[in-house]
Short mmCIF file of N, CA and C in Angstrom, two decimals:
data_model
loop_
_atom_site.label_atom_id
_atom_site.label_comp_id
_atom_site.label_asym_id
_atom_site.label_seq_id
_atom_site.Cartn_x
_atom_site.Cartn_y
_atom_site.Cartn_z
N GLN W 1116 37.74 -70.19 27.61
CA GLN W 1116 36.46 -69.55 27.57
C GLN W 1116 36.52 -68.32 26.67
N VAL W 1117 35.66 -68.28 25.68
CA VAL W 1117 35.64 -67.17 24.75
C VAL W 1117 34.87 -66.01 25.36
N GLU W 1118 35.46 -64.83 25.27
CA GLU W 1118 34.78 -63.63 25.73
C GLU W 1118 34.57 -62.70 24.55
N LEU W 1119 33.36 -62.17 24.43
CA LEU W 1119 33.01 -61.24 23.36
C LEU W 1119 32.62 -59.91 24.00
N VAL W 1120 33.20 -58.84 23.52
CA VAL W 1120 32.92 -57.52 24.07
C VAL W 1120 32.50 -56.58 22.95
N GLU W 1121 31.26 -56.11 23.04
CA GLU W 1121 30.74 -55.17 22.04
C GLU W 1121 31.08 -53.74 22.42
N SER W 1122 31.19 -52.91 21.40
CA SER W 1122 31.40 -51.48 21.61
C SER W 1122 30.84 -50.73 20.41
N GLY W 1123 30.73 -49.42 20.54
CA GLY W 1123 30.30 -48.60 19.42
C GLY W 1123 28.86 -48.12 19.50
N GLY W 1124 28.13 -48.59 20.49
CA GLY W 1124 26.76 -48.14 20.64
C GLY W 1124 26.72 -46.69 21.09
N GLY W 1125 25.52 -46.12 21.06
CA GLY W 1125 25.35 -44.74 21.48
C GLY W 1125 24.02 -44.20 21.01
N SER W 1126 23.90 -42.89 21.12
CA SER W 1126 22.67 -42.22 20.71
C SER W 1126 22.88 -41.50 19.40
N VAL W 1127 21.91 -41.63 18.51
CA VAL W 1127 22.02 -41.02 17.19
C VAL W 1127 20.63 -40.63 16.72
N GLN W 1128 20.56 -39.64 15.86
CA GLN W 1128 19.28 -39.25 15.31
C GLN W 1128 18.91 -40.15 14.13
N ALA W 1129 17.64 -40.21 13.88
CA ALA W 1129 17.16 -41.01 12.74
C ALA W 1129 17.86 -40.57 11.47
N GLY W 1130 18.24 -41.56 10.68
CA GLY W 1130 18.98 -41.30 9.46
C GLY W 1130 20.49 -41.38 9.64
N GLY W 1131 20.94 -41.41 10.88
CA GLY W 1131 22.36 -41.46 11.15
C GLY W 1131 22.95 -42.85 11.05
N SER W 1132 24.22 -42.95 11.38
CA SER W 1132 24.95 -44.21 11.26
C SER W 1132 25.74 -44.50 12.53
N LEU W 1133 25.95 -45.77 12.76
CA LEU W 1133 26.82 -46.24 13.83
C LEU W 1133 27.55 -47.48 13.34
N ARG W 1134 28.72 -47.71 13.89
CA ARG W 1134 29.46 -48.93 13.59
C ARG W 1134 29.74 -49.64 14.90
N LEU W 1135 29.18 -50.80 15.04
CA LEU W 1135 29.42 -51.62 16.21
C LEU W 1135 30.60 -52.54 15.98
N SER W 1136 31.34 -52.80 17.05
CA SER W 1136 32.45 -53.75 17.02
C SER W 1136 32.24 -54.81 18.07
N CYS W 1137 32.79 -55.96 17.83
CA CYS W 1137 32.73 -57.07 18.77
C CYS W 1137 34.11 -57.72 18.80
N ALA W 1138 34.83 -57.48 19.87
CA ALA W 1138 36.18 -58.01 20.01
C ALA W 1138 36.15 -59.33 20.78
N ALA W 1139 36.79 -60.33 20.23
CA ALA W 1139 36.81 -61.65 20.85
C ALA W 1139 38.17 -61.91 21.49
N SER W 1140 38.14 -62.58 22.63
CA SER W 1140 39.36 -63.00 23.29
C SER W 1140 39.15 -64.38 23.88
N GLY W 1141 40.25 -65.09 24.15
CA GLY W 1141 40.15 -66.43 24.72
C GLY W 1141 39.83 -67.51 23.70
N GLY W 1142 39.71 -67.13 22.45
CA GLY W 1142 39.42 -68.09 21.39
C GLY W 1142 39.26 -67.37 20.08
N SER W 1143 39.45 -68.10 19.00
CA SER W 1143 39.39 -67.50 17.67
C SER W 1143 37.96 -67.47 17.13
N ILE W 1144 37.69 -66.49 16.28
CA ILE W 1144 36.40 -66.45 15.58
C ILE W 1144 36.56 -66.87 14.13
N SER W 1145 37.79 -67.06 13.68
CA SER W 1145 38.05 -67.19 12.24
C SER W 1145 37.34 -68.37 11.59
N ARG W 1146 37.15 -69.46 12.29
CA ARG W 1146 36.53 -70.64 11.69
C ARG W 1146 35.08 -70.80 12.10
N TYR W 1147 34.51 -69.73 12.65
CA TYR W 1147 33.14 -69.82 13.15
C TYR W 1147 32.25 -68.76 12.48
N ALA W 1148 31.01 -69.15 12.26
CA ALA W 1148 30.03 -68.14 11.90
C ALA W 1148 29.81 -67.23 13.10
N MET W 1149 29.51 -65.97 12.79
CA MET W 1149 29.26 -64.99 13.82
C MET W 1149 27.94 -64.30 13.54
N GLY W 1150 27.31 -63.80 14.58
CA GLY W 1150 26.03 -63.15 14.38
C GLY W 1150 25.85 -61.93 15.27
N TRP W 1151 24.94 -61.06 14.82
CA TRP W 1151 24.47 -59.94 15.61
C TRP W 1151 22.98 -60.14 15.88
N PHE W 1152 22.60 -59.92 17.12
CA PHE W 1152 21.20 -59.98 17.54
C PHE W 1152 20.89 -58.68 18.28
N ARG W 1153 19.62 -58.40 18.48
CA ARG W 1153 19.25 -57.22 19.25
C ARG W 1153 17.99 -57.50 20.06
N GLN W 1154 17.85 -56.74 21.14
CA GLN W 1154 16.67 -56.86 21.98
C GLN W 1154 16.18 -55.47 22.34
N ALA W 1155 15.01 -55.15 21.87
CA ALA W 1155 14.39 -53.87 22.19
C ALA W 1155 13.65 -53.98 23.52
N PRO W 1156 13.43 -52.88 24.20
CA PRO W 1156 12.72 -52.92 25.48
C PRO W 1156 11.36 -53.58 25.35
N GLY W 1157 11.12 -54.56 26.21
CA GLY W 1157 9.84 -55.24 26.21
C GLY W 1157 9.64 -56.25 25.12
N LYS W 1158 10.69 -56.52 24.34
CA LYS W 1158 10.56 -57.47 23.24
C LYS W 1158 11.58 -58.58 23.37
N GLU W 1159 11.37 -59.65 22.62
CA GLU W 1159 12.31 -60.76 22.61
C GLU W 1159 13.52 -60.41 21.75
N ARG W 1160 14.60 -61.09 22.04
CA ARG W 1160 15.80 -60.88 21.23
C ARG W 1160 15.55 -61.41 19.82
N GLU W 1161 16.08 -60.70 18.84
CA GLU W 1161 15.87 -61.09 17.45
C GLU W 1161 17.17 -61.03 16.67
N PHE W 1162 17.22 -61.82 15.63
CA PHE W 1162 18.38 -61.88 14.75
C PHE W 1162 18.46 -60.61 13.91
N VAL W 1163 19.69 -60.13 13.69
CA VAL W 1163 19.92 -58.97 12.84
C VAL W 1163 20.73 -59.36 11.61
N ALA W 1164 21.90 -59.97 11.85
CA ALA W 1164 22.77 -60.31 10.73
C ALA W 1164 23.74 -61.41 11.15
N GLY W 1165 24.18 -62.19 10.18
CA GLY W 1165 25.16 -63.24 10.45
C GLY W 1165 26.14 -63.34 9.31
N ILE W 1166 27.32 -63.86 9.60
CA ILE W 1166 28.34 -63.99 8.58
C ILE W 1166 29.02 -65.33 8.73
N LYS W 1167 29.16 -66.03 7.62
CA LYS W 1167 29.77 -67.34 7.57
C LYS W 1167 31.27 -67.21 7.72
N TRP W 1168 31.89 -68.26 8.22
CA TRP W 1168 33.35 -68.28 8.23
C TRP W 1168 33.81 -68.44 6.77
N GLY W 1169 35.12 -68.21 6.54
CA GLY W 1169 35.65 -68.48 5.21
C GLY W 1169 35.28 -67.40 4.20
N ASP W 1170 34.28 -67.66 3.37
CA ASP W 1170 33.96 -66.74 2.29
C ASP W 1170 33.14 -65.53 2.75
N GLY W 1171 32.77 -65.51 4.00
CA GLY W 1171 32.09 -64.35 4.55
C GLY W 1171 30.68 -64.14 4.04
N ARG W 1172 30.08 -65.21 3.55
CA ARG W 1172 28.70 -65.09 3.07
C ARG W 1172 27.82 -64.59 4.22
N SER W 1173 26.95 -63.62 3.94
CA SER W 1173 26.19 -63.00 5.01
C SER W 1173 24.69 -63.24 4.87
N LEU W 1174 24.02 -63.05 5.98
CA LEU W 1174 22.58 -63.25 6.09
C LEU W 1174 22.02 -62.09 6.90
N TYR W 1175 20.90 -61.53 6.45
CA TYR W 1175 20.32 -60.38 7.14
C TYR W 1175 18.84 -60.59 7.41
N SER W 1176 18.36 -59.96 8.46
CA SER W 1176 16.93 -59.90 8.69
C SER W 1176 16.32 -58.96 7.65
N ASN W 1177 15.03 -59.06 7.48
CA ASN W 1177 14.37 -58.17 6.53
C ASN W 1177 14.58 -56.71 6.91
N SER W 1178 14.59 -56.45 8.21
CA SER W 1178 14.74 -55.08 8.68
C SER W 1178 16.13 -54.53 8.41
N ALA W 1179 17.12 -55.38 8.48
CA ALA W 1179 18.51 -54.95 8.32
C ALA W 1179 18.97 -54.92 6.86
N GLU W 1180 18.35 -55.71 6.05
CA GLU W 1180 18.76 -55.83 4.65
C GLU W 1180 18.78 -54.48 3.96
N GLY W 1181 19.92 -54.17 3.34
CA GLY W 1181 20.04 -52.91 2.60
C GLY W 1181 20.49 -51.73 3.43
N ARG W 1182 20.44 -51.84 4.75
CA ARG W 1182 20.86 -50.73 5.62
C ARG W 1182 22.07 -51.10 6.47
N PHE W 1183 22.16 -52.35 6.88
CA PHE W 1183 23.25 -52.82 7.74
C PHE W 1183 24.21 -53.70 6.95
N THR W 1184 25.48 -53.66 7.36
CA THR W 1184 26.48 -54.52 6.75
C THR W 1184 27.32 -55.18 7.83
N ILE W 1185 27.34 -56.50 7.81
CA ILE W 1185 28.15 -57.25 8.76
C ILE W 1185 29.47 -57.60 8.09
N SER W 1186 30.54 -57.52 8.86
CA SER W 1186 31.86 -57.87 8.33
C SER W 1186 32.72 -58.39 9.46
N ARG W 1187 33.86 -58.95 9.10
CA ARG W 1187 34.74 -59.50 10.11
C ARG W 1187 36.19 -59.28 9.71
N ASP W 1188 37.04 -59.16 10.69
CA ASP W 1188 38.48 -59.07 10.48
C ASP W 1188 39.08 -60.18 11.33
N ASN W 1189 39.35 -61.31 10.70
CA ASN W 1189 39.84 -62.46 11.45
C ASN W 1189 41.21 -62.20 12.07
N ALA W 1190 42.02 -61.39 11.42
CA ALA W 1190 43.34 -61.09 11.97
C ALA W 1190 43.23 -60.34 13.28
N LYS W 1191 42.18 -59.53 13.40
CA LYS W 1191 41.95 -58.77 14.63
C LYS W 1191 40.97 -59.47 15.56
N ASN W 1192 40.47 -60.63 15.11
CA ASN W 1192 39.50 -61.37 15.92
C ASN W 1192 38.30 -60.50 16.28
N THR W 1193 37.83 -59.74 15.31
CA THR W 1193 36.79 -58.75 15.56
C THR W 1193 35.69 -58.82 14.52
N LEU W 1194 34.48 -58.64 14.99
CA LEU W 1194 33.28 -58.61 14.15
C LEU W 1194 32.74 -57.20 14.14
N TYR W 1195 32.13 -56.79 13.02
CA TYR W 1195 31.59 -55.44 12.91
C TYR W 1195 30.15 -55.47 12.41
N LEU W 1196 29.45 -54.39 12.72
CA LEU W 1196 28.14 -54.17 12.13
C LEU W 1196 28.03 -52.68 11.80
N GLN W 1197 28.06 -52.38 10.52
CA GLN W 1197 27.86 -51.00 10.06
C GLN W 1197 26.36 -50.79 9.88
N MET W 1198 25.84 -49.79 10.57
CA MET W 1198 24.41 -49.53 10.53
C MET W 1198 24.17 -48.14 9.97
N ASN W 1199 23.50 -48.07 8.85
CA ASN W 1199 23.17 -46.81 8.19
C ASN W 1199 21.66 -46.60 8.17
N SER W 1200 21.27 -45.36 7.89
CA SER W 1200 19.85 -45.03 7.79
C SER W 1200 19.07 -45.54 9.00
N LEU W 1201 19.59 -45.26 10.16
CA LEU W 1201 18.99 -45.79 11.39
C LEU W 1201 17.61 -45.18 11.63
N ARG W 1202 16.76 -46.00 12.22
CA ARG W 1202 15.39 -45.63 12.51
C ARG W 1202 15.12 -45.75 14.00
N PRO W 1203 14.13 -45.07 14.53
CA PRO W 1203 13.82 -45.23 15.96
C PRO W 1203 13.55 -46.68 16.34
N GLU W 1204 12.98 -47.45 15.46
CA GLU W 1204 12.70 -48.85 15.76
C GLU W 1204 13.95 -49.72 15.82
N ASP W 1205 15.11 -49.16 15.48
CA ASP W 1205 16.37 -49.88 15.64
C ASP W 1205 16.91 -49.77 17.06
N THR W 1206 16.25 -48.95 17.87
CA THR W 1206 16.69 -48.81 19.27
C THR W 1206 16.62 -50.14 19.98
N ALA W 1207 17.75 -50.56 20.55
CA ALA W 1207 17.83 -51.88 21.19
C ALA W 1207 19.22 -52.08 21.78
N GLU W 1208 19.33 -53.12 22.57
CA GLU W 1208 20.63 -53.61 23.00
C GLU W 1208 21.09 -54.57 21.91
N TYR W 1209 22.30 -54.39 21.44
CA TYR W 1209 22.84 -55.22 20.36
C TYR W 1209 23.89 -56.17 20.92
N TYR W 1210 23.76 -57.43 20.54
CA TYR W 1210 24.64 -58.49 21.03
C TYR W 1210 25.33 -59.19 19.86
N CYS W 1211 26.61 -59.52 20.06
CA CYS W 1211 27.28 -60.37 19.09
C CYS W 1211 27.38 -61.78 19.68
N ALA W 1212 27.54 -62.74 18.80
CA ALA W 1212 27.57 -64.13 19.23
C ALA W 1212 28.44 -64.95 18.30
N ARG W 1213 29.08 -66.00 18.86
CA ARG W 1213 29.87 -66.92 18.06
C ARG W 1213 29.16 -68.25 17.98
N ALA W 1214 29.21 -68.83 16.80
CA ALA W 1214 28.52 -70.10 16.57
C ALA W 1214 29.02 -71.20 17.49
N ARG W 1215 28.17 -72.16 17.70
CA ARG W 1215 28.48 -73.28 18.60
C ARG W 1215 29.52 -74.21 17.98
N PHE W 1216 29.43 -74.41 16.68
CA PHE W 1216 30.34 -75.35 16.01
C PHE W 1216 31.07 -74.63 14.89
N PRO W 1217 32.32 -75.05 14.58
CA PRO W 1217 33.08 -74.39 13.51
C PRO W 1217 32.58 -74.78 12.13
N SER W 1218 33.04 -74.00 11.16
CA SER W 1218 32.89 -74.31 9.73
C SER W 1218 31.44 -74.39 9.28
N GLY W 1219 30.59 -73.62 9.86
CA GLY W 1219 29.18 -73.67 9.49
C GLY W 1219 28.69 -72.36 8.88
N LEU W 1220 27.45 -72.43 8.42
CA LEU W 1220 26.81 -71.25 7.88
C LEU W 1220 26.29 -70.38 9.01
N ALA W 1221 26.10 -69.12 8.72
CA ALA W 1221 25.45 -68.25 9.69
C ALA W 1221 23.95 -68.56 9.68
N THR W 1222 23.37 -68.58 10.85
CA THR W 1222 21.93 -68.82 10.94
C THR W 1222 21.27 -67.74 11.78
N ALA W 1223 19.97 -67.73 11.78
CA ALA W 1223 19.21 -66.76 12.56
C ALA W 1223 18.75 -67.34 13.89
N ARG W 1224 19.16 -68.55 14.21
CA ARG W 1224 18.66 -69.22 15.41
C ARG W 1224 19.63 -69.02 16.57
N GLU W 1225 19.12 -68.53 17.68
CA GLU W 1225 19.96 -68.30 18.85
C GLU W 1225 20.62 -69.58 19.34
N ILE W 1226 19.96 -70.69 19.21
CA ILE W 1226 20.48 -71.95 19.73
C ILE W 1226 21.76 -72.38 19.01
N ASP W 1227 21.99 -71.84 17.82
CA ASP W 1227 23.19 -72.19 17.06
C ASP W 1227 24.42 -71.41 17.51
N TYR W 1228 24.24 -70.50 18.45
CA TYR W 1228 25.34 -69.68 18.93
C TYR W 1228 25.63 -70.02 20.39
N GLN W 1229 26.91 -70.14 20.71
CA GLN W 1229 27.30 -70.58 22.04
C GLN W 1229 27.76 -69.44 22.93
N TYR W 1230 28.56 -68.55 22.38
CA TYR W 1230 29.11 -67.47 23.20
C TYR W 1230 28.46 -66.14 22.82
N TRP W 1231 28.17 -65.36 23.85
CA TRP W 1231 27.47 -64.10 23.67
C TRP W 1231 28.18 -62.98 24.41
N GLY W 1232 28.11 -61.79 23.82
CA GLY W 1232 28.63 -60.64 24.53
C GLY W 1232 27.59 -60.08 25.48
N GLN W 1233 27.97 -59.01 26.18
CA GLN W 1233 27.09 -58.39 27.16
C GLN W 1233 26.18 -57.34 26.54
N GLY W 1234 26.47 -56.95 25.33
CA GLY W 1234 25.60 -56.02 24.63
C GLY W 1234 26.09 -54.59 24.65
N THR W 1235 25.66 -53.84 23.65
CA THR W 1235 25.91 -52.41 23.57
C THR W 1235 24.61 -51.74 23.15
N LEU W 1236 24.27 -50.64 23.80
CA LEU W 1236 22.98 -50.01 23.60
C LEU W 1236 23.02 -49.01 22.45
N VAL W 1237 22.05 -49.13 21.58
CA VAL W 1237 21.86 -48.20 20.46
C VAL W 1237 20.51 -47.52 20.65
N THR W 1238 20.55 -46.20 20.67
CA THR W 1238 19.32 -45.42 20.83
C THR W 1238 19.18 -44.48 19.64
N VAL W 1239 18.07 -44.58 18.93
CA VAL W 1239 17.83 -43.75 17.75
C VAL W 1239 16.62 -42.87 18.03
N SER W 1240 16.83 -41.57 17.96
CA SER W 1240 15.75 -40.63 18.24
C SER W 1240 15.20 -40.06 16.94
N SER W 1241 13.93 -39.73 16.98
CA SER W 1241 13.27 -39.22 15.77
C SER W 1241 13.42 -37.73 15.66
#
């Protein structure tokens, strides 16, 4: 059973930065696409960023494009999300996820991800 544990969340002022981490155990992430999703209070969970296995090709939501960077360290079995120029609307619980099947592209669809972390809270104040 794969376990994903997020960390790095916290409170920051608008314009600040945070780096989220997602440590995997019980299974490898190296051959799987990985993704970050978020859920703001009262809203549905939404895709933020994804990264393909292998060449690390990435995919971003319109909101994240240009401000967030997803990366992975397969040797450490860890996924990252560098978030810069944070805005109050980025306030949410952030979740990492591992794709359901190996050797695939990163997608924005929750159904394509099998394992999920418990989330880490990011709060951005104005």
